[in-house]
mmCIF file of C-alpha atoms and ligand atoms in Angstrom:
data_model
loop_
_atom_site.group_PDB
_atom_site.id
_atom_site.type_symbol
_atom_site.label_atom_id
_atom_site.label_comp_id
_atom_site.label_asym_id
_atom_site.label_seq_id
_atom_site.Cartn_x
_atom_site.Cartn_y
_atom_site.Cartn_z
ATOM 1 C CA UNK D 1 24.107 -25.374 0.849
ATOM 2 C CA UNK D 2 22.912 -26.131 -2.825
ATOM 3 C CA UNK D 3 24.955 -29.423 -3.476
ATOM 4 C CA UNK D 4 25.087 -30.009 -7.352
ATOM 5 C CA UNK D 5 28.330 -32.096 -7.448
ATOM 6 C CA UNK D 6 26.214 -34.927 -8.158
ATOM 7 C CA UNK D 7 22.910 -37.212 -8.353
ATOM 8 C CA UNK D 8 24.485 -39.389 -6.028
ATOM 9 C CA UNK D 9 24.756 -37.567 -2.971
ATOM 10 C CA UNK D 10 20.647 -37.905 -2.654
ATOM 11 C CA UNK D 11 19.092 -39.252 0.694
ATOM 12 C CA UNK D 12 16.368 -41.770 0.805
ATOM 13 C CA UNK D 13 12.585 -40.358 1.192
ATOM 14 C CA UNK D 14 10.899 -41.267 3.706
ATOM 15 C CA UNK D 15 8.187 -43.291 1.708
ATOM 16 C CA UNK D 16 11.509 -45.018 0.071
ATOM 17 C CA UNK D 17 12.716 -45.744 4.009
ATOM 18 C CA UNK D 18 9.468 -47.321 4.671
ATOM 19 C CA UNK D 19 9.660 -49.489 1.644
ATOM 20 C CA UNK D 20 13.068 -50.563 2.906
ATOM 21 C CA UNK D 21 12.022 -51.445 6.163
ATOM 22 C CA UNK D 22 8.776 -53.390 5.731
ATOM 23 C CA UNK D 23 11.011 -55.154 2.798
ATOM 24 C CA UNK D 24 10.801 -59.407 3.013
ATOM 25 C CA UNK D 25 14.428 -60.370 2.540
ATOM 26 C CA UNK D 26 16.473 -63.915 2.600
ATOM 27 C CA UNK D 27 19.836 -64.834 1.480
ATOM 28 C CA UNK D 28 20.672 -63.751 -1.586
ATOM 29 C CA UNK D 29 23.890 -65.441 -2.203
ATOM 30 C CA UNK D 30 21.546 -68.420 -1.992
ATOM 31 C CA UNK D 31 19.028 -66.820 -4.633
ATOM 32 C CA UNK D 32 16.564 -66.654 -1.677
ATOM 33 C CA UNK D 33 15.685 -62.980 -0.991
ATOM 34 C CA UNK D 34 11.982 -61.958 -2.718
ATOM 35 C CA UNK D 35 12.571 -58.503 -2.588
ATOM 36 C CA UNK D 36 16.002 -58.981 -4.909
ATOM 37 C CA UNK D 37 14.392 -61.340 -6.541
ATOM 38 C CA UNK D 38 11.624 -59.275 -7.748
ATOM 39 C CA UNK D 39 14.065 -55.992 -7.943
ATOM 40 C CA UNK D 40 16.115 -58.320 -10.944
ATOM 41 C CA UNK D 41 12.894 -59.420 -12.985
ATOM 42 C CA UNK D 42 11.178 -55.649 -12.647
ATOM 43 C CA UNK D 43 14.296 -54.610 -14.415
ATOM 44 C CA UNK D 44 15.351 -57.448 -16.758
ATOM 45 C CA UNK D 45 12.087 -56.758 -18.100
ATOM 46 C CA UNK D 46 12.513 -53.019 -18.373
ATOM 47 C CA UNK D 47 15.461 -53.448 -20.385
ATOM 48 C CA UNK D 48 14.293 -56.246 -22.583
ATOM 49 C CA UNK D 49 16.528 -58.744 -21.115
ATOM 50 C CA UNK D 50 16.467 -62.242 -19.846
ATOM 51 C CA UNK D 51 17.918 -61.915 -16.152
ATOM 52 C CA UNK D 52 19.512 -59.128 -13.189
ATOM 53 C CA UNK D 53 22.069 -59.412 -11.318
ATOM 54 C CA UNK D 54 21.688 -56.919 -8.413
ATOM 55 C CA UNK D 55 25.242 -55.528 -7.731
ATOM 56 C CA UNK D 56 26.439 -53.404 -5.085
ATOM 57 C CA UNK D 57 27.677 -50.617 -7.134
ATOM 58 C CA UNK D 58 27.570 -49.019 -11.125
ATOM 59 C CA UNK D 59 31.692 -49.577 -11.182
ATOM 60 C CA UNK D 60 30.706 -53.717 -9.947
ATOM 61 C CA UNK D 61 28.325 -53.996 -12.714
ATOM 62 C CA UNK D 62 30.336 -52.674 -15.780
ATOM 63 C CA UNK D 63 33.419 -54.985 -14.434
ATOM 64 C CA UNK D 64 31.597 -57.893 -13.899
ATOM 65 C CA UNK D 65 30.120 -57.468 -17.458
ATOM 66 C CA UNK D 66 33.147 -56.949 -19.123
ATOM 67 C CA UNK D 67 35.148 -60.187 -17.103
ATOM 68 C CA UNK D 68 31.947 -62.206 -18.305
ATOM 69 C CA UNK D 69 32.338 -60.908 -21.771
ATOM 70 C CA UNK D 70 36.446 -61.377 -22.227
ATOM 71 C CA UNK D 71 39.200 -62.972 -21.718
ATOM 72 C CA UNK D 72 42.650 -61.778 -21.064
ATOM 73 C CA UNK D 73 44.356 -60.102 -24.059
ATOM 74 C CA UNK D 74 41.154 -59.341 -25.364
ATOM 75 C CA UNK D 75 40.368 -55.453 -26.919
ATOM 76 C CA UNK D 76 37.776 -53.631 -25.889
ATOM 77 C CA UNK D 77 36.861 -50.176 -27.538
ATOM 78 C CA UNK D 78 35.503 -47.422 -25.653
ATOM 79 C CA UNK D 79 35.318 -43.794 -25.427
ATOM 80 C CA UNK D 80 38.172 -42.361 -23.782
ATOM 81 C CA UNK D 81 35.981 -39.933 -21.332
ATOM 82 C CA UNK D 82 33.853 -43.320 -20.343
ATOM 83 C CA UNK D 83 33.771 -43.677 -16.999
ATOM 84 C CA UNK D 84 34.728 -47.484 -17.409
ATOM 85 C CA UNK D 85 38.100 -46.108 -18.852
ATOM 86 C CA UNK D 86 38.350 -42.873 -17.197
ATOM 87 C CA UNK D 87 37.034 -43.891 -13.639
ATOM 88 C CA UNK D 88 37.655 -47.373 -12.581
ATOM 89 C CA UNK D 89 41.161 -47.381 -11.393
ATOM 90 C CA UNK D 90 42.449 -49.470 -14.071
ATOM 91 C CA UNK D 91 39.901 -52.793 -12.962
ATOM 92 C CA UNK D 92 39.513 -53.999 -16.579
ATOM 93 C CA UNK D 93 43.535 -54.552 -16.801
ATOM 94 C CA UNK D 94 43.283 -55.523 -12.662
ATOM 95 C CA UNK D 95 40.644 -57.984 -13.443
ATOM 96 C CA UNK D 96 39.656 -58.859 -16.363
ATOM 97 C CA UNK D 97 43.365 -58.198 -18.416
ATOM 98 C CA UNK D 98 41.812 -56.314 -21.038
ATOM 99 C CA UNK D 99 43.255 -54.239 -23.433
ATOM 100 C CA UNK D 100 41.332 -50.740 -23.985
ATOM 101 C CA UNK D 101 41.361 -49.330 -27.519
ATOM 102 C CA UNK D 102 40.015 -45.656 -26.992
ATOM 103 C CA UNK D 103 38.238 -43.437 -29.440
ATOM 104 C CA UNK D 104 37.191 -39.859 -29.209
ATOM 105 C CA UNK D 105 33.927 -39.657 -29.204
ATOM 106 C CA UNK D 106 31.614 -36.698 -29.888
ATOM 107 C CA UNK D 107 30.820 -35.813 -26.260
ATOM 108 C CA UNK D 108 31.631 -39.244 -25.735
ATOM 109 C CA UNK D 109 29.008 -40.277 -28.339
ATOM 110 C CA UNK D 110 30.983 -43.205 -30.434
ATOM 111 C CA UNK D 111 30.085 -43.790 -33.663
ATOM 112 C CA UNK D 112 29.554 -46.994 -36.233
ATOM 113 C CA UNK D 113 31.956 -45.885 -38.704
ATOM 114 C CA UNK D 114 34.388 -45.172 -35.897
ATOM 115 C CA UNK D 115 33.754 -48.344 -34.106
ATOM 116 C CA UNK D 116 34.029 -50.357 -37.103
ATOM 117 C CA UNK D 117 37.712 -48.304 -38.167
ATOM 118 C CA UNK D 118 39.347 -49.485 -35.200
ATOM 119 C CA UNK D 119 38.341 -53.316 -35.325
ATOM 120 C CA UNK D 120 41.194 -55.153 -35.971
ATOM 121 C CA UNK D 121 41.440 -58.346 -38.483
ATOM 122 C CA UNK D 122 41.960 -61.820 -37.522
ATOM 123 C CA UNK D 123 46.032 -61.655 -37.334
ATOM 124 C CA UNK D 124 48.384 -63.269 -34.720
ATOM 125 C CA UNK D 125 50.037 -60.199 -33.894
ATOM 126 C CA UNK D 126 46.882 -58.397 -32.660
ATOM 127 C CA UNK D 127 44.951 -58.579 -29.734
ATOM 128 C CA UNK D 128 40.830 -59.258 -31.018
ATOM 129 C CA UNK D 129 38.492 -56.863 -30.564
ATOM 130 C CA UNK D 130 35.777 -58.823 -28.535
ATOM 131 C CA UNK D 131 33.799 -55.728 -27.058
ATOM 132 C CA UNK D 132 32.418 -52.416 -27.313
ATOM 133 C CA UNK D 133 31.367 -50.486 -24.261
ATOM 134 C CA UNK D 134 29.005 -47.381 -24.369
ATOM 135 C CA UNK D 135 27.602 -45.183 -22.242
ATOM 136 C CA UNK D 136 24.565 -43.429 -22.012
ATOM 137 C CA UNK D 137 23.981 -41.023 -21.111
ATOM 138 C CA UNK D 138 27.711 -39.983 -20.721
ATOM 139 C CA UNK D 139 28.732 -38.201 -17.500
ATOM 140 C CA UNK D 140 32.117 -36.417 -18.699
ATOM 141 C CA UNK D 141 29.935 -36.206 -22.312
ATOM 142 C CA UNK D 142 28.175 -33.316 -20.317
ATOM 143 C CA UNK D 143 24.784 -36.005 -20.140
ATOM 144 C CA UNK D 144 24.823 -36.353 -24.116
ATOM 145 C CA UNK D 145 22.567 -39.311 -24.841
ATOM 146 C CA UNK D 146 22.724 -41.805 -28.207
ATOM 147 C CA UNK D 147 20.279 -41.135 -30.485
ATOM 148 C CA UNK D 148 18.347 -44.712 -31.441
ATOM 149 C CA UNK D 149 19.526 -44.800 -34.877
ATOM 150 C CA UNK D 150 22.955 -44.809 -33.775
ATOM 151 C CA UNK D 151 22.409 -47.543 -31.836
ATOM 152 C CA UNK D 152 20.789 -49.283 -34.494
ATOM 153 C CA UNK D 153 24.029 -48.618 -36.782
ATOM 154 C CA UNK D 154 26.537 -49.632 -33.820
ATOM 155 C CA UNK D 155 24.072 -53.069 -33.587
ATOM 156 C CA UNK D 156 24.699 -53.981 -36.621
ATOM 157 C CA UNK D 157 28.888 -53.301 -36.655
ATOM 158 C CA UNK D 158 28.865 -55.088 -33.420
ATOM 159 C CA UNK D 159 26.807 -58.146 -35.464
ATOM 160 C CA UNK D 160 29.070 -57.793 -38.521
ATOM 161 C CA UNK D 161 32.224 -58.638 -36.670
ATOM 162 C CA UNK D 162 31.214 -60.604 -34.133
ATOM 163 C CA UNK D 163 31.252 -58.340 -31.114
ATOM 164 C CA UNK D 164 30.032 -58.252 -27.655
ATOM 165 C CA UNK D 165 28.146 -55.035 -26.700
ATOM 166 C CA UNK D 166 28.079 -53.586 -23.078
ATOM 167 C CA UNK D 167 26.403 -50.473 -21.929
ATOM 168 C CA UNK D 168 26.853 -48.504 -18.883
ATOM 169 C CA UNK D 169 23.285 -47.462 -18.154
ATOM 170 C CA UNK D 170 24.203 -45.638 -14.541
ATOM 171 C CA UNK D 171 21.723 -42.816 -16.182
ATOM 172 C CA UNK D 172 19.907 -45.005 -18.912
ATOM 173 C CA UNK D 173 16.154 -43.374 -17.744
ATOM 174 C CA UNK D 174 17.495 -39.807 -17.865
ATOM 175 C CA UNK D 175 18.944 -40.810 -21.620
ATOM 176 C CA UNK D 176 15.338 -42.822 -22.385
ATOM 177 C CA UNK D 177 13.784 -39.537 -21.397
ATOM 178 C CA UNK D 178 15.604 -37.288 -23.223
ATOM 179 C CA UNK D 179 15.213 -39.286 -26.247
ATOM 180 C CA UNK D 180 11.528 -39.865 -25.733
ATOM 181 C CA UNK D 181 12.157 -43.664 -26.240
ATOM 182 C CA UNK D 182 12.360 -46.557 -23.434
ATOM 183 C CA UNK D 183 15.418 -47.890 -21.715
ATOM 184 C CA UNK D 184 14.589 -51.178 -23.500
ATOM 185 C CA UNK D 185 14.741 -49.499 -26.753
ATOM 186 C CA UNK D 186 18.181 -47.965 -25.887
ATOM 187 C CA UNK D 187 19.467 -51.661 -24.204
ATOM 188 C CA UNK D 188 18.029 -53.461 -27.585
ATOM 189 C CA UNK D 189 21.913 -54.140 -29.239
ATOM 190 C CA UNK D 190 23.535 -54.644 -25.704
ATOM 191 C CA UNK D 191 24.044 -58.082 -25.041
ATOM 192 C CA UNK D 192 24.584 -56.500 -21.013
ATOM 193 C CA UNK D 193 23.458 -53.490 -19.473
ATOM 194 C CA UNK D 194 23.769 -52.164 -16.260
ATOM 195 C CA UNK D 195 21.365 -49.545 -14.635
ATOM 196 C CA UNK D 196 22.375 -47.443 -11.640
ATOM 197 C CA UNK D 197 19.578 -47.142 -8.291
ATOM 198 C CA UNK D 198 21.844 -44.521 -6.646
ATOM 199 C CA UNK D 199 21.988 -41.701 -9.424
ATOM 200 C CA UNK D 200 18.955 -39.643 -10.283
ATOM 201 C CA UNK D 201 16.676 -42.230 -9.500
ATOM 202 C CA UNK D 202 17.785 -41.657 -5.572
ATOM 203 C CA UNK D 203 18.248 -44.866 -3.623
ATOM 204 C CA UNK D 204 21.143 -45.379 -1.343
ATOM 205 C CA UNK D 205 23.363 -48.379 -2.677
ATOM 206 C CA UNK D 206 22.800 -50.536 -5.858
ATOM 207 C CA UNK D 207 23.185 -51.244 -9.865
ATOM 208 C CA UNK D 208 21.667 -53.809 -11.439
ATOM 209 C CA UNK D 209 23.376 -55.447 -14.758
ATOM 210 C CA UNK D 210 20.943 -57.411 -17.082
ATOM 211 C CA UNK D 211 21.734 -59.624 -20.238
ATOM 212 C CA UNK D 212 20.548 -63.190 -21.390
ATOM 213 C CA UNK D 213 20.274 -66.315 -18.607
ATOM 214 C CA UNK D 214 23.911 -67.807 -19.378
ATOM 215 C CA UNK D 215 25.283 -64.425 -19.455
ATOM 216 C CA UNK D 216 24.019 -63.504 -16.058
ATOM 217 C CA UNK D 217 24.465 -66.973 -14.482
ATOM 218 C CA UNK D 218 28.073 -66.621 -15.107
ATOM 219 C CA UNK D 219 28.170 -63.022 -14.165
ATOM 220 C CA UNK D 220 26.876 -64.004 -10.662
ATOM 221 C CA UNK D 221 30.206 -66.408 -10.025
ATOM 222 C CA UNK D 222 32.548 -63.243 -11.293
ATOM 223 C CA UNK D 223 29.900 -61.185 -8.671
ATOM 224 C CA UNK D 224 31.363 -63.398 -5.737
ATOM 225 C CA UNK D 225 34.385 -63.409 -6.730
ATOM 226 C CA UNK D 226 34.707 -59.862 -6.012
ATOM 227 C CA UNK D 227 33.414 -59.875 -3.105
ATOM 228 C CA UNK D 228 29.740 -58.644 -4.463
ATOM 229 C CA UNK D 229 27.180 -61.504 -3.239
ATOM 230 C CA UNK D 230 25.566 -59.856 -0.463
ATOM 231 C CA UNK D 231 22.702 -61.460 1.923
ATOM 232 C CA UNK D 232 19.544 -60.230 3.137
ATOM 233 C CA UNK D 233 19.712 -57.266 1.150
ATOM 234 C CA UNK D 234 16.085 -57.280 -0.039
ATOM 235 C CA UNK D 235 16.372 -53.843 2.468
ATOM 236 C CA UNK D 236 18.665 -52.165 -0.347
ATOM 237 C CA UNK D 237 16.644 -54.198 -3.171
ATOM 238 C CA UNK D 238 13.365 -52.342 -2.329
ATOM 239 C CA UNK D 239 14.626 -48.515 -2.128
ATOM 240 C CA UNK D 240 15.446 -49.727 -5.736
ATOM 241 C CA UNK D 241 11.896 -51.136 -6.106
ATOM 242 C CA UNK D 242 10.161 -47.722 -5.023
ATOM 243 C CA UNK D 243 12.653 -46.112 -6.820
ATOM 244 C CA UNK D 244 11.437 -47.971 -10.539
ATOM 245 C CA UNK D 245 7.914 -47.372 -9.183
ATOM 246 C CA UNK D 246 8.253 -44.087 -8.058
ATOM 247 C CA UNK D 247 11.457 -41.998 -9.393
ATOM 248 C CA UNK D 248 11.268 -42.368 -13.111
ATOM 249 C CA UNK D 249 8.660 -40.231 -14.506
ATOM 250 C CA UNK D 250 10.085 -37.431 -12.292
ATOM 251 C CA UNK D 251 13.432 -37.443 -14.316
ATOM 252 C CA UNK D 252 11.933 -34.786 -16.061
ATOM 253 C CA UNK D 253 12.326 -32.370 -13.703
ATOM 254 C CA UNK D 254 15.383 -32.394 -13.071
ATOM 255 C CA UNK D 255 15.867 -31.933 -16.914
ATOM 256 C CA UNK D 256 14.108 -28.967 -16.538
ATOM 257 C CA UNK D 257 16.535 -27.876 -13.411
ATOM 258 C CA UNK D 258 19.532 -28.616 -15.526
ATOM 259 C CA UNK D 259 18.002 -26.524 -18.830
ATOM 260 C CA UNK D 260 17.359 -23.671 -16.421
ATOM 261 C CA UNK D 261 20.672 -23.897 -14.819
ATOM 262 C CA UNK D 262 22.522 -24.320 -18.034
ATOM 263 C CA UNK D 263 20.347 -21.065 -19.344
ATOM 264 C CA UNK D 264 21.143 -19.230 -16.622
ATOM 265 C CA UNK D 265 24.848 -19.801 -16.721
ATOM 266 C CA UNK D 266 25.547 -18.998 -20.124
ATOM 267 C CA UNK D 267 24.263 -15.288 -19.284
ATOM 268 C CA UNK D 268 26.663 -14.520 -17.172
ATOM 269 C CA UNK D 269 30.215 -12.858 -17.670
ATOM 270 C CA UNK D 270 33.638 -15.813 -18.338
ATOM 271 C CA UNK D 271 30.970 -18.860 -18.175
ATOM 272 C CA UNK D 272 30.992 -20.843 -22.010
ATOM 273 C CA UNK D 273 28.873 -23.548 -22.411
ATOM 274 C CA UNK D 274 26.477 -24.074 -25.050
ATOM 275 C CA UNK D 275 22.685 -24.542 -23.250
ATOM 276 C CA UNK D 276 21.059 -26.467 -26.161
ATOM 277 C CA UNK D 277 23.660 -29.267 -25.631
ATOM 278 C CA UNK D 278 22.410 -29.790 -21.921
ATOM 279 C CA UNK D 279 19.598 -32.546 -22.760
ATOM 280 C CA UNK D 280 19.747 -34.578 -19.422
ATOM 281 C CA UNK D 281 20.634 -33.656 -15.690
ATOM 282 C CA UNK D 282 24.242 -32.478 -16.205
ATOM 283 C CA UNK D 283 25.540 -29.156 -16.933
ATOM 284 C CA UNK D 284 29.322 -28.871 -17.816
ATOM 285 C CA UNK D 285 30.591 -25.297 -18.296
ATOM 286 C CA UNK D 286 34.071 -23.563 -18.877
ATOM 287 C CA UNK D 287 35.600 -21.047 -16.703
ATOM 288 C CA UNK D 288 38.851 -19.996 -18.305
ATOM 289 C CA UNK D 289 37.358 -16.733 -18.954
ATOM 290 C CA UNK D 290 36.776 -15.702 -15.821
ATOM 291 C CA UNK D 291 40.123 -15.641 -14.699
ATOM 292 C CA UNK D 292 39.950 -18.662 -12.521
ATOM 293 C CA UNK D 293 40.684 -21.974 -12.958
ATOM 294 C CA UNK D 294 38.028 -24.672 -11.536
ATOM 295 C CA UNK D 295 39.608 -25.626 -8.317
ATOM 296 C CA UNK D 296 39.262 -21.955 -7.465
ATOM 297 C CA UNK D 297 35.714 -21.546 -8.808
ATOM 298 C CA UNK D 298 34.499 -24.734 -7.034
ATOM 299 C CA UNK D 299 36.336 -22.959 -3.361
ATOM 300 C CA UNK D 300 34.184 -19.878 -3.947
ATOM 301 C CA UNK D 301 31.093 -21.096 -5.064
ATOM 302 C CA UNK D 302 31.122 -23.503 -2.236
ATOM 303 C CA UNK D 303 32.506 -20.476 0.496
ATOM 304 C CA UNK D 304 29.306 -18.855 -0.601
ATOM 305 C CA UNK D 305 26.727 -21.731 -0.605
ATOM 306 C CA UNK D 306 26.848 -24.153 -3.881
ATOM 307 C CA UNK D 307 28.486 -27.001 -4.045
ATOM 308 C CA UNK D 308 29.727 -27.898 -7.533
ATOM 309 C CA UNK D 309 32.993 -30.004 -8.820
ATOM 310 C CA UNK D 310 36.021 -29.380 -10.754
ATOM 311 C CA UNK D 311 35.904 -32.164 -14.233
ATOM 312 C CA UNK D 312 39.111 -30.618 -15.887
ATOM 313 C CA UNK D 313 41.734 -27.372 -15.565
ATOM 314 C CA UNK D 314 39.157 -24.745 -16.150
ATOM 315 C CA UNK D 315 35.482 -27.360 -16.488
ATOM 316 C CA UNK D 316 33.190 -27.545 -13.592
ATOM 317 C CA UNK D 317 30.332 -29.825 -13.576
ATOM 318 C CA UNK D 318 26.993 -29.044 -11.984
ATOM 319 C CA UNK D 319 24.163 -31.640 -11.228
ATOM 320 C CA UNK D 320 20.290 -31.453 -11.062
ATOM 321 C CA UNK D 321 18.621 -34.316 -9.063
ATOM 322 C CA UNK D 322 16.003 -35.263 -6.389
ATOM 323 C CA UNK D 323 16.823 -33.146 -3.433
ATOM 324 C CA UNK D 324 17.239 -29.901 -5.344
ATOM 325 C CA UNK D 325 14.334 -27.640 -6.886
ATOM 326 C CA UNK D 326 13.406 -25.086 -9.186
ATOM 327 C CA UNK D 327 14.153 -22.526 -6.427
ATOM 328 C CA UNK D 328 16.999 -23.984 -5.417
ATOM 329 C CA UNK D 329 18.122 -23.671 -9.002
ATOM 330 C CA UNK D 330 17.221 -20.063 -8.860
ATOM 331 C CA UNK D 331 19.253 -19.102 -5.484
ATOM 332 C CA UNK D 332 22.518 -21.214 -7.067
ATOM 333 C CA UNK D 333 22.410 -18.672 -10.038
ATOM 334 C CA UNK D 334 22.183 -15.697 -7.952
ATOM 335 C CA UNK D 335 24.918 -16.679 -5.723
ATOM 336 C CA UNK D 336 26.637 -17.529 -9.201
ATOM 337 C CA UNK D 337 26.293 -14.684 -11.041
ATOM 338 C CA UNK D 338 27.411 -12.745 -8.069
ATOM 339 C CA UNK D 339 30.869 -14.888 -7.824
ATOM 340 C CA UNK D 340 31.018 -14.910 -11.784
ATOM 341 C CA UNK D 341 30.781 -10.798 -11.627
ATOM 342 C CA UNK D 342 33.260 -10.359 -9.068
ATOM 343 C CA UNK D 343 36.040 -12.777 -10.541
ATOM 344 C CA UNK D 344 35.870 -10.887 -13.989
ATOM 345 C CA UNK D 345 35.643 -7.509 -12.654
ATOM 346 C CA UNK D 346 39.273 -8.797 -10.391
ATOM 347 C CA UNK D 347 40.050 -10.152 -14.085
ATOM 348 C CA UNK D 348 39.755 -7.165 -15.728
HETATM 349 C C1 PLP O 1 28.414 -43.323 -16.237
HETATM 350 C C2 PLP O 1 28.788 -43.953 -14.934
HETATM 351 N N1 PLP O 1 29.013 -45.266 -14.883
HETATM 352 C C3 PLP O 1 29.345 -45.898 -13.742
HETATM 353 C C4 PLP O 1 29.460 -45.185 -12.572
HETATM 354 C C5 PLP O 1 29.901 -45.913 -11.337
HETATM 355 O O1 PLP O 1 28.926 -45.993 -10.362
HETATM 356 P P1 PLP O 1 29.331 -46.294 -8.830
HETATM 357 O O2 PLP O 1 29.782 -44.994 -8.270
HETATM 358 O O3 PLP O 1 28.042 -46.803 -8.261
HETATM 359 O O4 PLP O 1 30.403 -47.325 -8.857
HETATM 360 C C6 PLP O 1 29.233 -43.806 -12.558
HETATM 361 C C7 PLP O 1 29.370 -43.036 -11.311
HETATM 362 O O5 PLP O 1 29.240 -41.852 -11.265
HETATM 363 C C8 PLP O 1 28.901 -43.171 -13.787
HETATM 364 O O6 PLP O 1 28.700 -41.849 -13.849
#
């Protein structure tokens, strides 16, 4: 099997299982584990910021931020393919009692002008716009990333009216990559960011959400409120470690994969996508052509040896990461092409 239906189905290496054994832990809900500890600074300083909070998951991390950033009745705009919006089963309403104000973005790719339309003036009928969330890169955006200027221009909206900024970082290094820029450069107008371990940068369990001391001090009560403070979990903390140390640089590749894959897809008969859009690890391609829909496409691809998922009626999505290689790559487009051929030629 050739499992591209995501970055997060990795396992841990073995030098990353080492790391995680030999790990000095404490308890952490008592700010005593090292190994957190050191995991929260490494990447507080990564993204420019003051403080970590390590967090048990990407989904704890953006609604921890945004209950720390809010209160109830507050608007918060977003892209309405975000995962926060699309993916979280409703927590900001559940938690937080936010009101989302959704824009569409290009490939989920918001910008100022846009932002700034939608921000509402000081009246007592409407709710105020306290925060903007943005992701990059953007999963359903097909791994589009924000190009640095935009960020500068969305920094300075966010400054003009007085506006919190979150971003959902889960693949912040593939997005610093692709932009040939640093995560801290991308995190510079955030006032929180979180960063996921468990996507490309393949350890187990973990996020970890930055922003300034006060921000994150609060952010830790909201963390055990929800059931997030965890103890000796240095174990987890130091896959993340080896993962900064050791995972990064090798991003790249599975750029590369993705490129390839994209390439290769676009060849064949009833697959549209456009390969010059695919700048990161994920590859998002339509099928309506090919006489199937994407339920159908992800049964025979998988009957047949890849693993892909359905994002939409007729959109699969197809992701590069650490366990799969060039060659891999190769043998999924083979088996692809062969499926692709035979559902057009039935088509036809
Ligand atoms: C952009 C983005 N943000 C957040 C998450 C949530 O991460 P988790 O599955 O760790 O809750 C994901 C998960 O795929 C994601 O793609």
């Amino acid at each position: 099997m050739i499992d591209l239906r995501s970055d997060t189905i990795t396992r841990p290496t073995p030098a990353m299982r080492q790391a995680m054994a030999t790990a000095e832990v404490g308890d952490d809900v008592l700010g005593e584990d090292p190994t957190v500890n050191l995991l929260q600074e490494m990447t507080a300083s990564l993204l420019g910021k003051e403080a970590g909070l390590f967090v048990p998951s990407g989904t704890m991390a953006n609604q921890v931020a945004i209950k720390t950033h809010i209160r109830p009745g507050d608007e918060i705009i977003v892209d309405s393919n975000a995962h926060i919006f699309y993916y979280e089963c409703a927590a900001t309403a559940v938690i937080s009692g936010g009101q989302f104000r959704c824009l569409r973005g290009e490939h989920g790719i918001l910008s100022a002008r846009e932002i700034e339309s939608v921000v509402r003036p000081a009246d007592i009928h409407q709710p105020p716009t306290r925060l903007v969330c943005l992701e990059n890169s953007h999963n359903r955006g097909g791994g589009s990333v924000y190009p640095v200027a935009s960020l500068d221009e969305i920094g300075a909206v966010a400054r003009r009216h007085d506006l919190r900024v979150h971003l959902d970082g889960a693949r912040l290094f593939n997005a610093a990559l692709a932009t040939g820029t640093t995560v801290g450069e991308l995190a510079r107008h955030a006032d929180s960011v979180g960063i996921c371990l468990s996507k490309g940068l393949g350890a187990p369990v973990g996020s970890v959400l930055c922003g300034s001391q006060a921000f994150i001090d609060e952010a830790r009560r909201f963390r055990k409120m929800l059931g997030g403070g965890m103890r000796q979990v240095g174990i987890l903390a130091a896959a993340g470690i080896h993962a900064l140390r050791h995972h990064v640089e090798r991003l790249v590749e599975d750029h590369d994969n993705a490129r390839r894959l994209a390439r290769g897809l676009a060849r064949m008969p009833g697959v549209r996508l456009d390969p010059e859009r695919v700048v990161t690890n994920i590859v998002i391609f339509d099928v309506a052509e090919t006489g199937l829909g994407a339920h159908q496409v992800v049964e025979l691809l998988a009957r047949a040896g890849v693993l892909v998922i359905a994002f939409g009626p007729t959109a699969v999505r197809a992701v590069t990461h650490l366990d799969v290689s060039a060659i891999d790559i190769d043998r999924a487009l083979e088996i692809m092409a062969r499926c692709f051929a035979a559902a057009t030629c039935a088509a036809s």
